[in-house]
PDB file of C-alpha atoms and ligand atoms in Angstrom:
ATOM      1  CA  UNK P  98      12.759  -9.443  16.426  1.00  0.00           C
ATOM      2  CA  UNK P  99      14.589  -6.743  18.391  1.00  0.00           C
ATOM      3  CA  UNK P 100      15.297  -7.518  22.050  1.00  0.00           C
ATOM      4  CA  UNK P 101      13.099  -5.291  24.276  1.00  0.00           C
ATOM      5  CA  UNK P 102      10.648  -4.307  21.539  1.00  0.00           C
ATOM      6  CA  UNK P 103       7.190  -5.743  21.827  1.00  0.00           C
ATOM      7  CA  UNK P 104       6.141  -6.929  18.402  1.00  0.00           C
ATOM      8  CA  UNK P 105       3.049  -5.651  16.527  1.00  0.00           C
ATOM      9  CA  UNK P 106       1.052  -7.645  14.036  1.00  0.00           C
ATOM     10  CA  UNK P 107      -1.057  -5.271  11.997  1.00  0.00           C
ATOM     11  CA  UNK P 108      -3.829  -6.234   9.568  1.00  0.00           C
ATOM     12  CA  UNK P 109      -4.699  -4.055   6.507  1.00  0.00           C
ATOM     13  CA  UNK P 110      -8.219  -5.099   5.184  1.00  0.00           C
ATOM     14  CA  UNK P 111      -7.763  -2.635   2.250  1.00  0.00           C
ATOM     15  CA  UNK P 112     -11.025  -2.088   0.314  1.00  0.00           C
ATOM     16  CA  UNK P 113     -12.584  -5.220   1.842  1.00  0.00           C
ATOM     17  CA  UNK P 114     -14.998  -5.629   4.587  1.00  0.00           C
ATOM     18  CA  UNK P 115     -18.793  -5.151   5.175  1.00  0.00           C
ATOM     19  CA  UNK P 116     -20.739  -5.226   8.402  1.00  0.00           C
ATOM     20  CA  UNK P 117     -20.976  -9.016   8.326  1.00  0.00           C
ATOM     21  CA  UNK P 118     -17.126  -9.274   8.301  1.00  0.00           C
ATOM     22  CA  UNK P 119     -16.894  -7.809  11.770  1.00  0.00           C
ATOM     23  CA  UNK P 120     -17.598 -11.302  12.931  1.00  0.00           C
ATOM     24  CA  UNK P 121     -13.967 -12.049  11.793  1.00  0.00           C
ATOM     25  CA  UNK P 122     -12.787  -9.276  14.103  1.00  0.00           C
ATOM     26  CA  UNK P 123     -14.835 -10.668  16.894  1.00  0.00           C
ATOM     27  CA  UNK P 124     -13.279 -14.102  16.326  1.00  0.00           C
ATOM     28  CA  UNK P 125      -9.792 -12.597  16.401  1.00  0.00           C
ATOM     29  CA  UNK P 126     -10.531 -10.894  19.703  1.00  0.00           C
ATOM     30  CA  UNK P 127     -11.817 -14.124  21.061  1.00  0.00           C
ATOM     31  CA  UNK P 128      -8.420 -15.671  20.460  1.00  0.00           C
ATOM     32  CA  UNK P 129      -6.442 -12.766  21.652  1.00  0.00           C
ATOM     33  CA  UNK P 130      -6.001 -14.171  25.208  1.00  0.00           C
ATOM     34  CA  UNK P 131      -3.940 -12.702  27.969  1.00  0.00           C
ATOM     35  CA  UNK P 132      -0.907 -14.816  27.211  1.00  0.00           C
ATOM     36  CA  UNK P 133      -0.853 -13.471  23.592  1.00  0.00           C
ATOM     37  CA  UNK P 134      -1.550  -9.928  24.730  1.00  0.00           C
ATOM     38  CA  UNK P 135       1.536 -10.137  26.917  1.00  0.00           C
ATOM     39  CA  UNK P 136       3.657 -11.092  23.886  1.00  0.00           C
ATOM     40  CA  UNK P 137       2.373  -8.970  21.019  1.00  0.00           C
ATOM     41  CA  UNK P 138       0.160  -6.025  20.118  1.00  0.00           C
ATOM     42  CA  UNK P 139      -2.517  -6.636  17.505  1.00  0.00           C
ATOM     43  CA  UNK P 140      -3.977  -3.975  15.189  1.00  0.00           C
ATOM     44  CA  UNK P 141      -6.580  -4.203  12.436  1.00  0.00           C
ATOM     45  CA  UNK P 142      -6.873  -1.466   9.979  1.00  0.00           C
ATOM     46  CA  UNK P 143     -10.416  -1.526   8.544  1.00  0.00           C
ATOM     47  CA  UNK P 144     -12.110   0.475   5.873  1.00  0.00           C
ATOM     48  CA  UNK P 145     -13.195   3.936   7.131  1.00  0.00           C
ATOM     49  CA  UNK P 146     -16.827   2.811   6.902  1.00  0.00           C
ATOM     50  CA  UNK P 147     -16.327   0.235   9.662  1.00  0.00           C
ATOM     51  CA  UNK P 148     -14.118   2.209  12.067  1.00  0.00           C
ATOM     52  CA  UNK P 149     -16.614   3.003  14.752  1.00  0.00           C
ATOM     53  CA  UNK P 150     -18.241  -0.401  14.757  1.00  0.00           C
ATOM     54  CA  UNK P 151     -15.002  -2.209  14.669  1.00  0.00           C
ATOM     55  CA  UNK P 152     -13.806  -0.190  17.683  1.00  0.00           C
ATOM     56  CA  UNK P 153     -16.841  -1.260  19.561  1.00  0.00           C
ATOM     57  CA  UNK P 154     -16.131  -4.989  18.899  1.00  0.00           C
ATOM     58  CA  UNK P 155     -12.326  -4.874  19.221  1.00  0.00           C
ATOM     59  CA  UNK P 156     -11.903  -6.158  22.878  1.00  0.00           C
ATOM     60  CA  UNK P 157      -8.183  -5.317  23.204  1.00  0.00           C
ATOM     61  CA  UNK P 158      -7.251  -5.342  19.507  1.00  0.00           C
ATOM     62  CA  UNK P 159      -6.313  -1.851  18.327  1.00  0.00           C
ATOM     63  CA  UNK P 160      -8.261  -0.470  15.495  1.00  0.00           C
ATOM     64  CA  UNK P 161      -6.819   1.806  12.786  1.00  0.00           C
ATOM     65  CA  UNK P 162      -7.526   3.528   9.534  1.00  0.00           C
ATOM     66  CA  UNK P 163      -5.624   2.944   6.233  1.00  0.00           C
ATOM     67  CA  UNK P 164      -5.022   6.592   5.312  1.00  0.00           C
ATOM     68  CA  UNK P 165      -5.638  10.068   6.567  1.00  0.00           C
ATOM     69  CA  UNK P 166      -5.415  13.623   5.284  1.00  0.00           C
ATOM     70  CA  UNK P 167      -2.529  15.835   6.398  1.00  0.00           C
ATOM     71  CA  UNK P 168      -4.855  18.513   7.669  1.00  0.00           C
ATOM     72  CA  UNK P 169      -7.378  18.453  10.501  1.00  0.00           C
ATOM     73  CA  UNK P 170     -10.432  19.726   8.426  1.00  0.00           C
ATOM     74  CA  UNK P 171     -11.289  21.576   5.299  1.00  0.00           C
ATOM     75  CA  UNK P 172     -12.522  21.346   1.683  1.00  0.00           C
ATOM     76  CA  UNK P 173     -11.067  17.941   0.713  1.00  0.00           C
ATOM     77  CA  UNK P 174     -13.975  15.932  -0.577  1.00  0.00           C
ATOM     78  CA  UNK P 175     -13.770  12.283   0.310  1.00  0.00           C
ATOM     79  CA  UNK P 176     -10.779  12.470   2.654  1.00  0.00           C
ATOM     80  CA  UNK P 177     -10.717  11.775   6.326  1.00  0.00           C
ATOM     81  CA  UNK P 178      -8.694  13.518   8.918  1.00  0.00           C
ATOM     82  CA  UNK P 179      -6.829  12.190  11.975  1.00  0.00           C
ATOM     83  CA  UNK P 180      -9.502  14.124  14.045  1.00  0.00           C
ATOM     84  CA  UNK P 181     -12.287  12.165  12.430  1.00  0.00           C
ATOM     85  CA  UNK P 182     -10.444   8.866  12.935  1.00  0.00           C
ATOM     86  CA  UNK P 183      -9.921   9.737  16.582  1.00  0.00           C
ATOM     87  CA  UNK P 184     -13.597  10.578  16.893  1.00  0.00           C
ATOM     88  CA  UNK P 185     -14.436   6.844  16.048  1.00  0.00           C
ATOM     89  CA  UNK P 186     -12.254   5.688  18.917  1.00  0.00           C
ATOM     90  CA  UNK P 187      -9.459   4.377  16.677  1.00  0.00           C
ATOM     91  CA  UNK P 188      -5.903   5.625  17.330  1.00  0.00           C
ATOM     92  CA  UNK P 189      -3.781   4.154  14.614  1.00  0.00           C
ATOM     93  CA  UNK P 190      -3.279   4.947  10.928  1.00  0.00           C
ATOM     94  CA  UNK P 191      -1.309   3.540   7.990  1.00  0.00           C
ATOM     95  CA  UNK P 192       0.245   6.188   5.766  1.00  0.00           C
ATOM     96  CA  UNK P 193       2.124   5.845   2.440  1.00  0.00           C
ATOM     97  CA  UNK P 194       1.041   2.391   1.520  1.00  0.00           C
ATOM     98  CA  UNK P 195       2.311   1.578  -1.969  1.00  0.00           C
ATOM     99  CA  UNK P 196      -1.317   1.279  -3.109  1.00  0.00           C
ATOM    100  CA  UNK P 197      -1.867   4.967  -2.105  1.00  0.00           C
ATOM    101  CA  UNK P 198       1.374   6.069  -3.662  1.00  0.00           C
ATOM    102  CA  UNK P 199       0.499   4.317  -6.899  1.00  0.00           C
ATOM    103  CA  UNK P 200      -3.280   4.634  -7.143  1.00  0.00           C
ATOM    104  CA  UNK P 201      -3.389   8.232  -5.755  1.00  0.00           C
ATOM    105  CA  UNK P 202       0.015   9.532  -6.823  1.00  0.00           C
ATOM    106  CA  UNK P 203       1.051  10.187  -3.228  1.00  0.00           C
ATOM    107  CA  UNK P 204       4.647  11.661  -3.062  1.00  0.00           C
ATOM    108  CA  UNK P 205       6.960  11.372  -0.130  1.00  0.00           C
ATOM    109  CA  UNK P 206       6.068  14.963   0.796  1.00  0.00           C
ATOM    110  CA  UNK P 207       2.343  14.083   1.026  1.00  0.00           C
ATOM    111  CA  UNK P 208       3.139  11.029   3.026  1.00  0.00           C
ATOM    112  CA  UNK P 209       5.248  13.064   5.352  1.00  0.00           C
ATOM    113  CA  UNK P 210       2.404  15.518   6.039  1.00  0.00           C
ATOM    114  CA  UNK P 211       0.026  12.618   6.786  1.00  0.00           C
ATOM    115  CA  UNK P 212       2.561  11.045   9.068  1.00  0.00           C
ATOM    116  CA  UNK P 213       3.046  14.267  10.876  1.00  0.00           C
ATOM    117  CA  UNK P 214      -0.680  14.556  11.300  1.00  0.00           C
ATOM    118  CA  UNK P 215      -0.933  11.148  12.832  1.00  0.00           C
ATOM    119  CA  UNK P 216       2.016  11.422  15.085  1.00  0.00           C
ATOM    120  CA  UNK P 217       1.087  14.879  16.427  1.00  0.00           C
ATOM    121  CA  UNK P 218      -2.291  13.506  17.319  1.00  0.00           C
ATOM    122  CA  UNK P 219      -0.529  10.892  19.385  1.00  0.00           C
ATOM    123  CA  UNK P 220      -1.447   8.083  16.968  1.00  0.00           C
ATOM    124  CA  UNK P 221       0.328   4.873  16.296  1.00  0.00           C
ATOM    125  CA  UNK P 222       1.383   5.803  12.818  1.00  0.00           C
ATOM    126  CA  UNK P 223       2.703   3.162  10.329  1.00  0.00           C
ATOM    127  CA  UNK P 224       4.761   4.695   7.568  1.00  0.00           C
ATOM    128  CA  UNK P 225       5.202   2.336   4.543  1.00  0.00           C
ATOM    129  CA  UNK P 226       8.110   2.201   2.230  1.00  0.00           C
ATOM    130  CA  UNK P 227       9.401  -0.354  -0.184  1.00  0.00           C
ATOM    131  CA  UNK P 228      11.046  -0.829  -3.616  1.00  0.00           C
ATOM    132  CA  UNK P 229       9.380  -1.829  -6.968  1.00  0.00           C
ATOM    133  CA  UNK P 230      10.358  -5.008  -8.854  1.00  0.00           C
ATOM    134  CA  UNK P 231      12.460  -3.093 -11.367  1.00  0.00           C
ATOM    135  CA  UNK P 232      14.218  -1.128  -8.591  1.00  0.00           C
ATOM    136  CA  UNK P 233      15.046  -4.498  -6.803  1.00  0.00           C
ATOM    137  CA  UNK P 234      16.264  -5.963 -10.158  1.00  0.00           C
ATOM    138  CA  UNK P 235      18.473  -2.958 -10.870  1.00  0.00           C
ATOM    139  CA  UNK P 236      20.055  -3.190  -7.396  1.00  0.00           C
ATOM    140  CA  UNK P 237      18.918   0.218  -5.920  1.00  0.00           C
ATOM    141  CA  UNK P 238      16.659  -1.170  -3.113  1.00  0.00           C
ATOM    142  CA  UNK P 239      18.586   0.524  -0.282  1.00  0.00           C
ATOM    143  CA  UNK P 240      18.840   3.861  -2.312  1.00  0.00           C
ATOM    144  CA  UNK P 241      15.051   3.755  -2.664  1.00  0.00           C
ATOM    145  CA  UNK P 242      14.512   3.022   1.001  1.00  0.00           C
ATOM    146  CA  UNK P 243      16.892   5.832   2.038  1.00  0.00           C
ATOM    147  CA  UNK P 244      15.090   8.346  -0.228  1.00  0.00           C
ATOM    148  CA  UNK P 245      11.557   7.250   0.988  1.00  0.00           C
ATOM    149  CA  UNK P 246      12.573   7.372   4.629  1.00  0.00           C
ATOM    150  CA  UNK P 247      14.230  10.802   4.267  1.00  0.00           C
ATOM    151  CA  UNK P 248      11.174  12.132   2.502  1.00  0.00           C
ATOM    152  CA  UNK P 249       8.251  10.329   4.208  1.00  0.00           C
ATOM    153  CA  UNK P 250       9.347  10.365   7.826  1.00  0.00           C
ATOM    154  CA  UNK P 251       8.856  13.739   9.551  1.00  0.00           C
ATOM    155  CA  UNK P 252      11.558  15.480  11.503  1.00  0.00           C
ATOM    156  CA  UNK P 253       9.011  16.830  13.841  1.00  0.00           C
ATOM    157  CA  UNK P 254       8.459  13.593  15.821  1.00  0.00           C
ATOM    158  CA  UNK P 255       7.543  14.461  19.447  1.00  0.00           C
ATOM    159  CA  UNK P 256       4.607  12.277  20.219  1.00  0.00           C
ATOM    160  CA  UNK P 257       2.833   9.258  18.878  1.00  0.00           C
ATOM    161  CA  UNK P 258       4.126   5.714  18.248  1.00  0.00           C
ATOM    162  CA  UNK P 259       6.088   5.726  14.914  1.00  0.00           C
ATOM    163  CA  UNK P 260       6.177   2.352  13.163  1.00  0.00           C
ATOM    164  CA  UNK P 261       7.889   1.897   9.817  1.00  0.00           C
ATOM    165  CA  UNK P 262       6.853  -1.002   7.419  1.00  0.00           C
ATOM    166  CA  UNK P 263       9.020  -2.296   4.816  1.00  0.00           C
ATOM    167  CA  UNK P 264       6.802  -3.518   2.014  1.00  0.00           C
ATOM    168  CA  UNK P 265       8.533  -4.558  -1.247  1.00  0.00           C
ATOM    169  CA  UNK P 266       5.940  -3.620  -3.796  1.00  0.00           C
ATOM    170  CA  UNK P 267       6.499  -6.839  -5.789  1.00  0.00           C
ATOM    171  CA  UNK P 268       5.784  -9.044  -2.682  1.00  0.00           C
ATOM    172  CA  UNK P 269       2.411  -7.395  -2.023  1.00  0.00           C
ATOM    173  CA  UNK P 270      -0.481  -9.757  -2.817  1.00  0.00           C
ATOM    174  CA  UNK P 271       1.775 -11.896  -5.019  1.00  0.00           C
ATOM    175  CA  UNK P 272       2.716 -14.849  -2.750  1.00  0.00           C
ATOM    176  CA  UNK P 273       6.405 -13.834  -3.360  1.00  0.00           C
ATOM    177  CA  UNK P 274       8.669 -12.884  -0.458  1.00  0.00           C
ATOM    178  CA  UNK P 275      12.281 -11.654  -0.334  1.00  0.00           C
ATOM    179  CA  UNK P 276      14.839 -14.043   1.007  1.00  0.00           C
ATOM    180  CA  UNK P 277      15.647 -13.791   4.735  1.00  0.00           C
ATOM    181  CA  UNK P 278      18.906 -12.273   3.956  1.00  0.00           C
ATOM    182  CA  UNK P 279      17.332  -9.563   1.892  1.00  0.00           C
ATOM    183  CA  UNK P 280      14.794  -8.743   4.680  1.00  0.00           C
ATOM    184  CA  UNK P 281      17.585  -8.750   7.224  1.00  0.00           C
ATOM    185  CA  UNK P 282      19.655  -6.290   5.062  1.00  0.00           C
ATOM    186  CA  UNK P 283      16.743  -3.940   4.476  1.00  0.00           C
ATOM    187  CA  UNK P 284      15.630  -3.884   8.210  1.00  0.00           C
ATOM    188  CA  UNK P 285      19.257  -3.423   9.415  1.00  0.00           C
ATOM    189  CA  UNK P 286      19.507  -0.491   6.957  1.00  0.00           C
ATOM    190  CA  UNK P 287      16.232   1.052   8.155  1.00  0.00           C
ATOM    191  CA  UNK P 288      17.336   0.710  11.762  1.00  0.00           C
ATOM    192  CA  UNK P 289      20.629   2.403  11.080  1.00  0.00           C
ATOM    193  CA  UNK P 290      18.907   5.193   9.323  1.00  0.00           C
ATOM    194  CA  UNK P 291      16.484   5.768  12.094  1.00  0.00           C
ATOM    195  CA  UNK P 292      19.237   5.769  14.731  1.00  0.00           C
ATOM    196  CA  UNK P 293      21.283   8.132  12.820  1.00  0.00           C
ATOM    197  CA  UNK P 294      18.423  10.460  12.563  1.00  0.00           C
ATOM    198  CA  UNK P 295      16.693  10.131  15.869  1.00  0.00           C
ATOM    199  CA  UNK P 296      19.358   8.676  18.124  1.00  0.00           C
ATOM    200  CA  UNK P 297      18.339   6.279  20.885  1.00  0.00           C
ATOM    201  CA  UNK P 298      14.576   6.914  20.044  1.00  0.00           C
ATOM    202  CA  UNK P 299      15.314   5.542  16.493  1.00  0.00           C
ATOM    203  CA  UNK P 300      16.268   2.274  18.175  1.00  0.00           C
ATOM    204  CA  UNK P 301      12.775   1.908  19.680  1.00  0.00           C
ATOM    205  CA  UNK P 302      10.760   2.214  16.485  1.00  0.00           C
ATOM    206  CA  UNK P 303       8.993  -1.015  15.505  1.00  0.00           C
ATOM    207  CA  UNK P 304      10.039  -2.146  11.968  1.00  0.00           C
ATOM    208  CA  UNK P 305       7.322  -4.319  10.280  1.00  0.00           C
ATOM    209  CA  UNK P 306       7.809  -6.525   7.304  1.00  0.00           C
ATOM    210  CA  UNK P 307       4.800  -6.683   4.890  1.00  0.00           C
ATOM    211  CA  UNK P 308       4.142  -8.549   1.690  1.00  0.00           C
ATOM    212  CA  UNK P 309       2.626 -12.006   1.440  1.00  0.00           C
ATOM    213  CA  UNK P 310       2.895 -12.723   5.049  1.00  0.00           C
ATOM    214  CA  UNK P 311       0.975 -16.005   5.879  1.00  0.00           C
ATOM    215  CA  UNK P 312       0.877 -18.380   8.848  1.00  0.00           C
ATOM    216  CA  UNK P 313       3.307 -20.643   6.917  1.00  0.00           C
ATOM    217  CA  UNK P 314       6.039 -18.032   6.658  1.00  0.00           C
ATOM    218  CA  UNK P 315       5.430 -15.857   9.698  1.00  0.00           C
ATOM    219  CA  UNK P 316       7.685 -17.580  12.040  1.00  0.00           C
ATOM    220  CA  UNK P 317      10.689 -17.438   9.651  1.00  0.00           C
ATOM    221  CA  UNK P 318      10.081 -13.798   8.919  1.00  0.00           C
ATOM    222  CA  UNK P 319       9.688 -12.761  12.613  1.00  0.00           C
ATOM    223  CA  UNK P 320      12.969 -14.587  13.634  1.00  0.00           C
ATOM    224  CA  UNK P 321      14.895 -12.123  11.454  1.00  0.00           C
ATOM    225  CA  UNK P 322      16.762  -9.408  13.304  1.00  0.00           C
ATOM    226  CA  UNK P 323      14.978  -6.014  13.469  1.00  0.00           C
ATOM    227  CA  UNK P 324      11.725  -7.522  12.149  1.00  0.00           C
ATOM    228  CA  UNK P 325       9.417  -6.402  14.922  1.00  0.00           C
ATOM    229  CA  UNK P 326       6.183  -7.652  13.487  1.00  0.00           C
ATOM    230  CA  UNK P 327       4.168  -7.885  10.312  1.00  0.00           C
ATOM    231  CA  UNK P 328       1.875  -5.828   8.100  1.00  0.00           C
ATOM    232  CA  UNK P 329      -0.595  -8.249   6.776  1.00  0.00           C
ATOM    233  CA  UNK P 330      -3.074  -7.710   3.892  1.00  0.00           C
ATOM    234  CA  UNK P 331      -4.860 -10.664   2.482  1.00  0.00           C
ATOM    235  CA  UNK P 332      -4.181 -12.981   5.404  1.00  0.00           C
ATOM    236  CA  UNK P 333      -5.749 -10.460   7.786  1.00  0.00           C
ATOM    237  CA  UNK P 334      -9.250 -10.891   6.438  1.00  0.00           C
ATOM    238  CA  UNK P 335      -9.890 -14.260   8.102  1.00  0.00           C
ATOM    239  CA  UNK P 336      -9.478 -14.760  11.841  1.00  0.00           C
ATOM    240  CA  UNK P 337      -7.852 -18.179  11.443  1.00  0.00           C
ATOM    241  CA  UNK P 338      -5.110 -16.846   9.116  1.00  0.00           C
ATOM    242  CA  UNK P 339      -4.465 -13.712  11.094  1.00  0.00           C
ATOM    243  CA  UNK P 340      -4.270 -15.433  14.464  1.00  0.00           C
ATOM    244  CA  UNK P 341      -2.113 -18.082  12.834  1.00  0.00           C
ATOM    245  CA  UNK P 342       0.327 -15.316  12.060  1.00  0.00           C
ATOM    246  CA  UNK P 343       0.103 -13.826  15.538  1.00  0.00           C
ATOM    247  CA  UNK P 344       0.464 -17.313  17.050  1.00  0.00           C
ATOM    248  CA  UNK P 345       3.940 -17.561  15.398  1.00  0.00           C
ATOM    249  CA  UNK P 346       5.115 -15.548  18.351  1.00  0.00           C
ATOM    250  CA  UNK P 347       4.207 -18.397  20.755  1.00  0.00           C
ATOM    251  CA  UNK P 348       6.984 -20.462  19.313  1.00  0.00           C
ATOM    252  CA  UNK P 349       9.741 -17.736  19.325  1.00  0.00           C
TER     253      UNK P 349
HETATM  254  P1  PGA R 144      -0.460  -8.865   1.417  1.00  0.00           P
HETATM  255  O1  PGA R 144      -0.470  -7.232   1.511  1.00  0.00           O
HETATM  256  O2  PGA R 144      -0.279  -9.445   2.833  1.00  0.00           O
HETATM  257  O3  PGA R 144      -1.875  -9.197   0.833  1.00  0.00           O
HETATM  258  O4  PGA R 144       0.551  -9.154   0.529  1.00  0.00           O
HETATM  259  C1  PGA R 144       0.357  -6.697   2.413  1.00  0.00           C
HETATM  260  C2  PGA R 144       0.094  -5.141   2.452  1.00  0.00           C
HETATM  261  O5  PGA R 144      -0.184  -4.537   1.456  1.00  0.00           O
HETATM  262  O6  PGA R 144       0.173  -4.507   3.561  1.00  0.00           O
END
C-alpha cells in the first residue's frame, strides 16, 4: 500500500459472463458495505455485451470495459470506442492487457493511443505492463517494464484517473506469483519512473498487482509497499472469491 492512496481492487472477467452471471455482481454489491466503501474502491470489468446491464446492477461498484479503440468512431469493425463505453454508463477501461498484446498483436504505440483515449474522456484507465517468463529468467524484467511504461503511458495526461497494473505474464492464470521482494522491486521501480516523468502527480498513481491473486494471497500482496490494489482475473468471477480479496483490506 501507499500511505494516502485509496486502494483499488479491479476484476477482469475476460471472455466470461452471460446474463445469468450478473447475479454474481449483485452479490458483490450486496457485500460492498459502507465500511468497505470507505476503505477501497471496487471495479468490475465485464465483457462489452454486459456493460449496460452491469452498470444498472452495480450499486456503488464501478463498471469498466476490458479494451477500447484509440479513436472515437469510424470504420473499425468489431471495436468499441471510449464514447460507446461511456454511453453504457461505465467510466473505466483496461488497456494493454497481455492477452490483448499477445492475441491481437497490440504494440506499445497502440496501447498508448487507447490509454490516451480513455484518459482524455476522463476515464479511470488501467494500463497493463509485465514481463514474460523468458524475460524474467534472463534478468531483464525492469528493462521490459521501463520500455513498456515509456511506450504505453501517454505524455498527454491531463484528465482521467491513471492506474498502472503490473502483471507478470507468467503469473496470469497459472497460480504462480512472484516473491514479495520481486513485487516490491517492480512496484518501486514503476513508482520511480512515474515520479520522474510526471512529478508529484506520478506519486498519486495507483499501482495494481495482477496475476493469480486469490483470497489466500491477497493480504500478503497488498501489504507490499507501492501495491495499491489488485487486478484480478479468475477470482473475480465469483462473488465470494472477489469479496474475499477485497476483504483483505479489513485486516490491514
Ligand atoms: P488471473 O488474471 O487473476 O486469472 O491470474 C489476472 C489478469 O489477467 O488480470
